[in-house]
mmCIF file of C-alpha atoms and ligand atoms in Angstrom:
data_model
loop_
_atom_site.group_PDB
_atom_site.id
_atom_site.type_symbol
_atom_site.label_atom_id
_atom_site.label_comp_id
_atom_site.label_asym_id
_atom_site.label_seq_id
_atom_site.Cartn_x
_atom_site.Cartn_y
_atom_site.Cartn_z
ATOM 1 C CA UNK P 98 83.233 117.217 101.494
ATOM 2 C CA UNK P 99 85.982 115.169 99.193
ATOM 3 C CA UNK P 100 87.078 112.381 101.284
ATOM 4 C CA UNK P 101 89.901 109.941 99.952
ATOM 5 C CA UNK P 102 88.853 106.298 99.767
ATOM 6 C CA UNK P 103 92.496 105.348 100.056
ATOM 7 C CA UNK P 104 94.912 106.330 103.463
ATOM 8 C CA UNK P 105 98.476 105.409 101.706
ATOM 9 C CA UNK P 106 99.160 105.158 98.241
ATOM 10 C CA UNK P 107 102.127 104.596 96.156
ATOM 11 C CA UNK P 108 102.673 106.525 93.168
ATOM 12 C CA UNK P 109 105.167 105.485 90.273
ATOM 13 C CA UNK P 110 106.442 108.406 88.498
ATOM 14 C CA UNK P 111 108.435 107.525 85.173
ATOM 15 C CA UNK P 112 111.445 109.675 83.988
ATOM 16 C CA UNK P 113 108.979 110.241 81.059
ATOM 17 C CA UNK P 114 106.467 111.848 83.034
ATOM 18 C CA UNK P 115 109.272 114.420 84.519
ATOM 19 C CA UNK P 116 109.998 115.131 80.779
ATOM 20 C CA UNK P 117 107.215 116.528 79.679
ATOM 21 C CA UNK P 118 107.545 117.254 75.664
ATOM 22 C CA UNK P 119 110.739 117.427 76.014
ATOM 23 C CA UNK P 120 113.804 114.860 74.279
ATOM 24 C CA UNK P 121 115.912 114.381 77.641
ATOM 25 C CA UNK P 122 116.322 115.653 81.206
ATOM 26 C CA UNK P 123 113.763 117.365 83.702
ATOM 27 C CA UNK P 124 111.152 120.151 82.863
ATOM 28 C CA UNK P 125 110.733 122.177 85.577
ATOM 29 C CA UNK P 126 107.512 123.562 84.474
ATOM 30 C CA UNK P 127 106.238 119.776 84.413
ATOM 31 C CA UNK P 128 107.773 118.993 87.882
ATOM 32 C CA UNK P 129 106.153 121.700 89.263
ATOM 33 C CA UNK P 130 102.612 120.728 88.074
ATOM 34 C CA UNK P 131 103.056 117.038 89.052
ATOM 35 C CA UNK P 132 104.567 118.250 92.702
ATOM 36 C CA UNK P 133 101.091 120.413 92.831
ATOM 37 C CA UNK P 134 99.063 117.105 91.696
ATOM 38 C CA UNK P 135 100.592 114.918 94.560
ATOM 39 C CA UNK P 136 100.112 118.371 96.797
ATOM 40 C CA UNK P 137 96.152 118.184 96.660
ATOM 41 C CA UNK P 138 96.446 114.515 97.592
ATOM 42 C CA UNK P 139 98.280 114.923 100.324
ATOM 43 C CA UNK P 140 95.812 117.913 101.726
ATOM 44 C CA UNK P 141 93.069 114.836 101.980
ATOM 45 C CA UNK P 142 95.187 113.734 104.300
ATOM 46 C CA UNK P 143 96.473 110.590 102.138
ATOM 47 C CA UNK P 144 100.077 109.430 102.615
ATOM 48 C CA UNK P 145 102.138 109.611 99.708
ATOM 49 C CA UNK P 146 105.478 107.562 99.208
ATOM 50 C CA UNK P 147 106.906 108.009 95.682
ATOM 51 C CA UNK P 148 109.254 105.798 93.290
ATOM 52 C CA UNK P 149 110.283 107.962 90.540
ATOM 53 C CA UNK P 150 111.987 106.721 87.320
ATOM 54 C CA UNK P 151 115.388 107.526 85.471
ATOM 55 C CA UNK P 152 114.250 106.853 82.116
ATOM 56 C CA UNK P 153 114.055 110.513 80.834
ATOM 57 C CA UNK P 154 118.296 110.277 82.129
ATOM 58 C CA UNK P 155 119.245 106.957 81.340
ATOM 59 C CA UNK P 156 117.962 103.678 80.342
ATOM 60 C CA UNK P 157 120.467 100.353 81.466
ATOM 61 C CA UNK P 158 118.794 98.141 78.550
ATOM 62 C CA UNK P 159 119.183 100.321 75.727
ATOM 63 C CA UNK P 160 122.773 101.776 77.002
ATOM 64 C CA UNK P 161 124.222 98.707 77.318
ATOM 65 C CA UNK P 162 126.938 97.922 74.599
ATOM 66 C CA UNK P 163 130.430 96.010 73.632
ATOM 67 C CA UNK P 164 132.103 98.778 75.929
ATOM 68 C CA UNK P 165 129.101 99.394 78.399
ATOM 69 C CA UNK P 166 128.083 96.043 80.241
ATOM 70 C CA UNK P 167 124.792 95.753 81.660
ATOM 71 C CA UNK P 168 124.980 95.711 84.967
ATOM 72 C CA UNK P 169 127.149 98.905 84.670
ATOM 73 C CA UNK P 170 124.076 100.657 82.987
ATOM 74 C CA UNK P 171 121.977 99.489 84.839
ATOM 75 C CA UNK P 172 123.761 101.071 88.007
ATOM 76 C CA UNK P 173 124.095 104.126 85.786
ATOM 77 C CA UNK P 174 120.147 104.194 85.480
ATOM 78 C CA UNK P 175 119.467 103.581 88.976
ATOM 79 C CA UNK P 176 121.947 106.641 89.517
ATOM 80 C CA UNK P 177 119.541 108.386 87.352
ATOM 81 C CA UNK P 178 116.351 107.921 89.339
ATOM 82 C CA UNK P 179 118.516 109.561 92.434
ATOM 83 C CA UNK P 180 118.955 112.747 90.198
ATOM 84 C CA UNK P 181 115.349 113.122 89.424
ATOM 85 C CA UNK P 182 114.341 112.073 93.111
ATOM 86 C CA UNK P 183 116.886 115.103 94.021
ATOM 87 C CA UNK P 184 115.056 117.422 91.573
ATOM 88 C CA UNK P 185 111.765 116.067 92.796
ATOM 89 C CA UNK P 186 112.312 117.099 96.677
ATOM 90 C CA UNK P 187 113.725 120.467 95.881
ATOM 91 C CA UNK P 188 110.384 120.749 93.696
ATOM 92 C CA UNK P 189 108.356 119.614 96.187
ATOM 93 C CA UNK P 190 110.043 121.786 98.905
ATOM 94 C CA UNK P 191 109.065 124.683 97.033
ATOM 95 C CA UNK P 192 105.501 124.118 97.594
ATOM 96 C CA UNK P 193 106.055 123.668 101.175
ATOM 97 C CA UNK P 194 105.823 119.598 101.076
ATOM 98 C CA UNK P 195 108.104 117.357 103.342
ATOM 99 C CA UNK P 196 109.701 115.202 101.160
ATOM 100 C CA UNK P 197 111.927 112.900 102.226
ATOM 101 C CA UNK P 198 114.147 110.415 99.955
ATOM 102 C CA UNK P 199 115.415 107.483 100.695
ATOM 103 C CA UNK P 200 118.138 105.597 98.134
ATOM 104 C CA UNK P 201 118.848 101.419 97.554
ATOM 105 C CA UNK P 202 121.925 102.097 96.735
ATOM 106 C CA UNK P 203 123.798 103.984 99.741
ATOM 107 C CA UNK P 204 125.203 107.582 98.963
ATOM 108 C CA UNK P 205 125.049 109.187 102.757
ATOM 109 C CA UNK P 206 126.018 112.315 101.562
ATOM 110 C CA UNK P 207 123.219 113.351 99.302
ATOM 111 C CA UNK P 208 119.982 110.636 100.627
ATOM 112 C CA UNK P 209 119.987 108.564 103.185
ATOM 113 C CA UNK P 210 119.611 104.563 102.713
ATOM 114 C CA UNK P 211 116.425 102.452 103.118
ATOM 115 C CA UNK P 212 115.197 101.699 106.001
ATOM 116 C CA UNK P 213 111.693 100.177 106.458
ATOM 117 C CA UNK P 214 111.142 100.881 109.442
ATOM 118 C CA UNK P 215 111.854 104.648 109.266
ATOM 119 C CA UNK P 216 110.060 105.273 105.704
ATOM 120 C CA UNK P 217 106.919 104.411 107.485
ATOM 121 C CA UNK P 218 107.114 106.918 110.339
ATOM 122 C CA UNK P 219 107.759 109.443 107.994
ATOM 123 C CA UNK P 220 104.624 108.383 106.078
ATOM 124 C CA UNK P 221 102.928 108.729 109.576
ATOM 125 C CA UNK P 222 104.476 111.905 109.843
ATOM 126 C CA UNK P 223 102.929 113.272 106.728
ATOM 127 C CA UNK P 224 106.397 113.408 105.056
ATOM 128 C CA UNK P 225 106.187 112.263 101.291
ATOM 129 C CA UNK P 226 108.855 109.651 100.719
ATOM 130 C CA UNK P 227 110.442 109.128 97.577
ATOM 131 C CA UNK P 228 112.417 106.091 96.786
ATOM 132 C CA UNK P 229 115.720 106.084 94.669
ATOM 133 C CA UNK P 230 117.656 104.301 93.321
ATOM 134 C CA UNK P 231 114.930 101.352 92.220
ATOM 135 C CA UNK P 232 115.518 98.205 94.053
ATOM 136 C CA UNK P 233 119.047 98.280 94.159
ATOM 137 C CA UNK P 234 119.851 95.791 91.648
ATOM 138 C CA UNK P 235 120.594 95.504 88.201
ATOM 139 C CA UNK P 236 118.087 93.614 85.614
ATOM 140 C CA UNK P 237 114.972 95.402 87.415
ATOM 141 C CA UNK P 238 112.594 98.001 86.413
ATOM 142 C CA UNK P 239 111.377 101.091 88.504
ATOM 143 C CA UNK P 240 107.954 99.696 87.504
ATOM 144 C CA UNK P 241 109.256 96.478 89.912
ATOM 145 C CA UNK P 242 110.606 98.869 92.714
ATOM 146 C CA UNK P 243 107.527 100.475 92.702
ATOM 147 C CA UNK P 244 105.248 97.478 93.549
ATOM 148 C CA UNK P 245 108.067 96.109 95.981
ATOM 149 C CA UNK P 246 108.634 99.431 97.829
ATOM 150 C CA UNK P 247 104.149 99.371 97.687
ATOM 151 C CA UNK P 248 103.813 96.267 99.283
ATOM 152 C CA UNK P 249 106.499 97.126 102.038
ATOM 153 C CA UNK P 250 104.772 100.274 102.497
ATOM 154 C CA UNK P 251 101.446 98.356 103.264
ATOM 155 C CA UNK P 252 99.940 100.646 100.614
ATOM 156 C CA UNK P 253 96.328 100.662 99.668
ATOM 157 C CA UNK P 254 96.919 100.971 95.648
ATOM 158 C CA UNK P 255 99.571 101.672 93.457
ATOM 159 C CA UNK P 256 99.159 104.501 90.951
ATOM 160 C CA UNK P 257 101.046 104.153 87.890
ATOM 161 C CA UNK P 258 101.393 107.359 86.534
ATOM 162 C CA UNK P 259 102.018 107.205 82.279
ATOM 163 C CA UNK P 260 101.415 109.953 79.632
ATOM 164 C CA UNK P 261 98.218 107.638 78.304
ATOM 165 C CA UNK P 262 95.199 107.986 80.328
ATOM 166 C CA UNK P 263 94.558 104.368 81.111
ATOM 167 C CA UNK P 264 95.390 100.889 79.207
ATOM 168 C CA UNK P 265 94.377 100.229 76.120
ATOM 169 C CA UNK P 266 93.526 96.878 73.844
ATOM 170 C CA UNK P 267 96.363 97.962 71.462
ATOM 171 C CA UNK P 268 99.067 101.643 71.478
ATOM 172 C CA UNK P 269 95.903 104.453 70.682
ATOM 173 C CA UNK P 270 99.040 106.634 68.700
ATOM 174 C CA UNK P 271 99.387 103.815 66.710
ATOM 175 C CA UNK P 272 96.185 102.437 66.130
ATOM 176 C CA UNK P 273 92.900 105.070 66.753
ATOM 177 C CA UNK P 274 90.279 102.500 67.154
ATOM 178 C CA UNK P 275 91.991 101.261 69.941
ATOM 179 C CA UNK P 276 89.674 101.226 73.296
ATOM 180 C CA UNK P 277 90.658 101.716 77.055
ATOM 181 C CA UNK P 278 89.976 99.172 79.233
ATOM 182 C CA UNK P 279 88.304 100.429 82.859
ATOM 183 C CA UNK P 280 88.689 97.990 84.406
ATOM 184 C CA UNK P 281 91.282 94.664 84.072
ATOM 185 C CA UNK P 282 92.321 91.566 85.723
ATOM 186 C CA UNK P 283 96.375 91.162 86.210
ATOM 187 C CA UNK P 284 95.942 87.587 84.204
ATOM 188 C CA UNK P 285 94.521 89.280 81.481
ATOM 189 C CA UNK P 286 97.051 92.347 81.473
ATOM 190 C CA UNK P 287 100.051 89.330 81.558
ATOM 191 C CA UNK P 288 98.820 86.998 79.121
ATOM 192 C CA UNK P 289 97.478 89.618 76.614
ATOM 193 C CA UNK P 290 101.244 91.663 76.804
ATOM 194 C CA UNK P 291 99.526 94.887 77.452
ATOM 195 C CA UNK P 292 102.837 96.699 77.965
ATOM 196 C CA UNK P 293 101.365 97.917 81.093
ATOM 197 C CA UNK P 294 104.220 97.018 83.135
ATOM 198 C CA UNK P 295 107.044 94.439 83.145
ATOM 199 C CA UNK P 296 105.660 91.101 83.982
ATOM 200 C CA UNK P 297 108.096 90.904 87.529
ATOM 201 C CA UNK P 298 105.978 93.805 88.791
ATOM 202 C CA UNK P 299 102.949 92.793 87.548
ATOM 203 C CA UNK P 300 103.191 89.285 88.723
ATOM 204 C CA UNK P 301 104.376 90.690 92.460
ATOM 205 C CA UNK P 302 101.003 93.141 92.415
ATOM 206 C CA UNK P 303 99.168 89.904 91.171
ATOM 207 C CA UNK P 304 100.486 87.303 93.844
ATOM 208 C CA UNK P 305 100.068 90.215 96.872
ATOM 209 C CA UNK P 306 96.606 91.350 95.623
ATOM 210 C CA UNK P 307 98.142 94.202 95.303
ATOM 211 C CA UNK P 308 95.186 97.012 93.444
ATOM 212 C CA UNK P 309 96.738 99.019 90.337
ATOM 213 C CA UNK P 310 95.984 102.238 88.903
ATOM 214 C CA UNK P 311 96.883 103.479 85.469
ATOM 215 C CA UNK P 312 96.503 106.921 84.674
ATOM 216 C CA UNK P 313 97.935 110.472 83.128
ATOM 217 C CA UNK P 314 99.954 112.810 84.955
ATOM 218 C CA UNK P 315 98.575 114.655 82.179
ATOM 219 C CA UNK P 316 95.280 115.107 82.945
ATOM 220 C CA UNK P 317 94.856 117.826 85.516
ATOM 221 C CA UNK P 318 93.150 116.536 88.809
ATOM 222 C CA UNK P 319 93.490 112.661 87.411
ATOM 223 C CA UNK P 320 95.277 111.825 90.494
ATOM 224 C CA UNK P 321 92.853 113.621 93.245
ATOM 225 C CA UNK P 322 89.802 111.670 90.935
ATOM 226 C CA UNK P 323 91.739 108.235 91.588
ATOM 227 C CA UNK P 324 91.969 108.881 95.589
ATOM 228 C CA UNK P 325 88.456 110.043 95.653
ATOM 229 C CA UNK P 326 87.113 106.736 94.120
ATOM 230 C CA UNK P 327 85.885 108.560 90.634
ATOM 231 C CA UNK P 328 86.536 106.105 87.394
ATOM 232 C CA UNK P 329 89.863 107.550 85.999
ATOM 233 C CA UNK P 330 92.012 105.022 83.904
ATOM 234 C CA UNK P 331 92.167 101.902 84.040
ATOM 235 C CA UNK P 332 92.307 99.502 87.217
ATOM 236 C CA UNK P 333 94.042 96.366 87.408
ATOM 237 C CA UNK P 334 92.782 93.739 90.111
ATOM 238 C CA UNK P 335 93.208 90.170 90.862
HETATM 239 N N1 UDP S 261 117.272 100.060 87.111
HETATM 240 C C1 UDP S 261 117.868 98.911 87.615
HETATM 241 N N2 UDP S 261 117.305 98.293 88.707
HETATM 242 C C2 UDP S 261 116.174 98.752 89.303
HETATM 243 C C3 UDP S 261 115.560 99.903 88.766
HETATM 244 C C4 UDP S 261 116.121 100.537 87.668
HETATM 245 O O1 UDP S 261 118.883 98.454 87.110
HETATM 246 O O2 UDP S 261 115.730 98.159 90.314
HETATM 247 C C5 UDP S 261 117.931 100.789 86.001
HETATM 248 C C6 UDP S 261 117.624 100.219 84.619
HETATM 249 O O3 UDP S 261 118.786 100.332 83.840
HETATM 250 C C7 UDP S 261 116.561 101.164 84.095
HETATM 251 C C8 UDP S 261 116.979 102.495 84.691
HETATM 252 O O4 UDP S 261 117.499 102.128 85.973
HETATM 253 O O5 UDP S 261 116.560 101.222 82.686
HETATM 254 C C9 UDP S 261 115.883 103.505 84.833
HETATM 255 O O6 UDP S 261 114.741 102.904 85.379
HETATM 256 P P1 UDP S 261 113.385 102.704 84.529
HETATM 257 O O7 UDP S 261 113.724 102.341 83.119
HETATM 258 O O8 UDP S 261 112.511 101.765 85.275
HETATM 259 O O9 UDP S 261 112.790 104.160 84.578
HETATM 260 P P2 UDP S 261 111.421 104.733 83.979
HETATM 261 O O10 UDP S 261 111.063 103.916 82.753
HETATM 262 O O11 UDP S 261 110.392 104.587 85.034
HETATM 263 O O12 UDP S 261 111.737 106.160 83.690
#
């Protein structure tokens, strides 16, 4: 019998990874496949709570301009990550899933706000939550709401989902001798500027011994290999 080693995990969806090949926007045939991914983890009886990206939409650091200010953006690419958290329910739905999202930013007409105490009973309930709407603020990543929304969440692990299968000594598109690390300390992944993550999340996983997993959405079953213990990426501890 598979039996997951983890009971509540966090996974961290980019825009990217809703993009598929595609320049911009959502791919439905990619949604669907991810939605079916997180499906066969949830059937193990693991409890999924999701923080999906907005990069494939809109990114607040590159946007920003003389006539755009940064903080504006930045709301503009939170607003994004509630777009592809609304496509990412409906997708899940589909399947027969129970999403549920929750937003930082309060629009009570589409999701409702965050509320702590509430995301957890519905991760009880078997409901897959999806956070929006990052942390709320401007001047973070996704990458940070993911590992502050994890460690609220009491989560076992967060899973990092990326196009590359893992995290390598230098870019492997860029440079084909480059190795993947399987496993990695968060010290090392901070001082050698492994473009794993930004350092605020990293340093929050770091300082809350909070485990990391870096995989690809891309590789069918990845995700169920993670939550059954196999080696799959690459693993950042303390
Ligand atoms: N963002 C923000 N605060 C947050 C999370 C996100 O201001 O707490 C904005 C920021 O402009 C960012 C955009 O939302 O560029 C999309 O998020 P991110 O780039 O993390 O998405 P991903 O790379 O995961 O697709």
């Amino acid at each position: 019998m598979t039996v997951a080693i983890y009971k509540r995990v966090l996974l961290k969806l980019s825009g990217e990874a809703l993009m598929g090949e595609d320049k911009y926007g959502i791919n439905q045939a990619v949604m669907r496949r991810i939605v079916l991914e997180i499906e066969e983890i949830s059937k193990l009886g693991v409890e999924v709570a999701v923080v999906v990206g907005g990069g494939n939409i809109f990114r607040g650091m590159k946007s920003a301009n003389d006539a755009l200010e940064r903080v504006t953006a930045d709301y503009m690419g939170m607003l994004a990550t509630v777009m592809n958290a609304l496509a990412l329910q409906d997708a899940m739905k589909v399947i027969g899933l129970m999403p549920r999202i929750q937003s930082a930013l309060r629009i009570d007409q589409v999701v409702e706000p965050y509320v702590r105490a509430r995301a957890i009973q519905y991760l009880i309930d078997k409901k897959i939550v999806i956070f929006a709407a990052g942390t709320g603020n401007p001047f973070f990543t996704t990458d940070t709401a993911a590992a502050l929304r994890g460690m609220e969440m009491n989560v076992d692990i967060m899973l990092k989902a990326t196009k590359v299968d893992g995290i390598y000594t230098s870019d492997p598109k860029v440079n084909p001798d480059a190795t993947r690390f399987h496993k990695l300390s968060f010290d090392e992944a901070i001082a050698k500027n492994l473009q794993v993550m930004d350092a605020t999340a990293l340093t929050l996983c770091r300082d809350q011994k909070m485990l990391l997993n870096v995989f690809s959405i891309f590789k069918a079953g990845a995700l169920k290999r993670i939550i059954v213990g196999e080696d799959e990426g690459t693993i950042v501890t303390v």
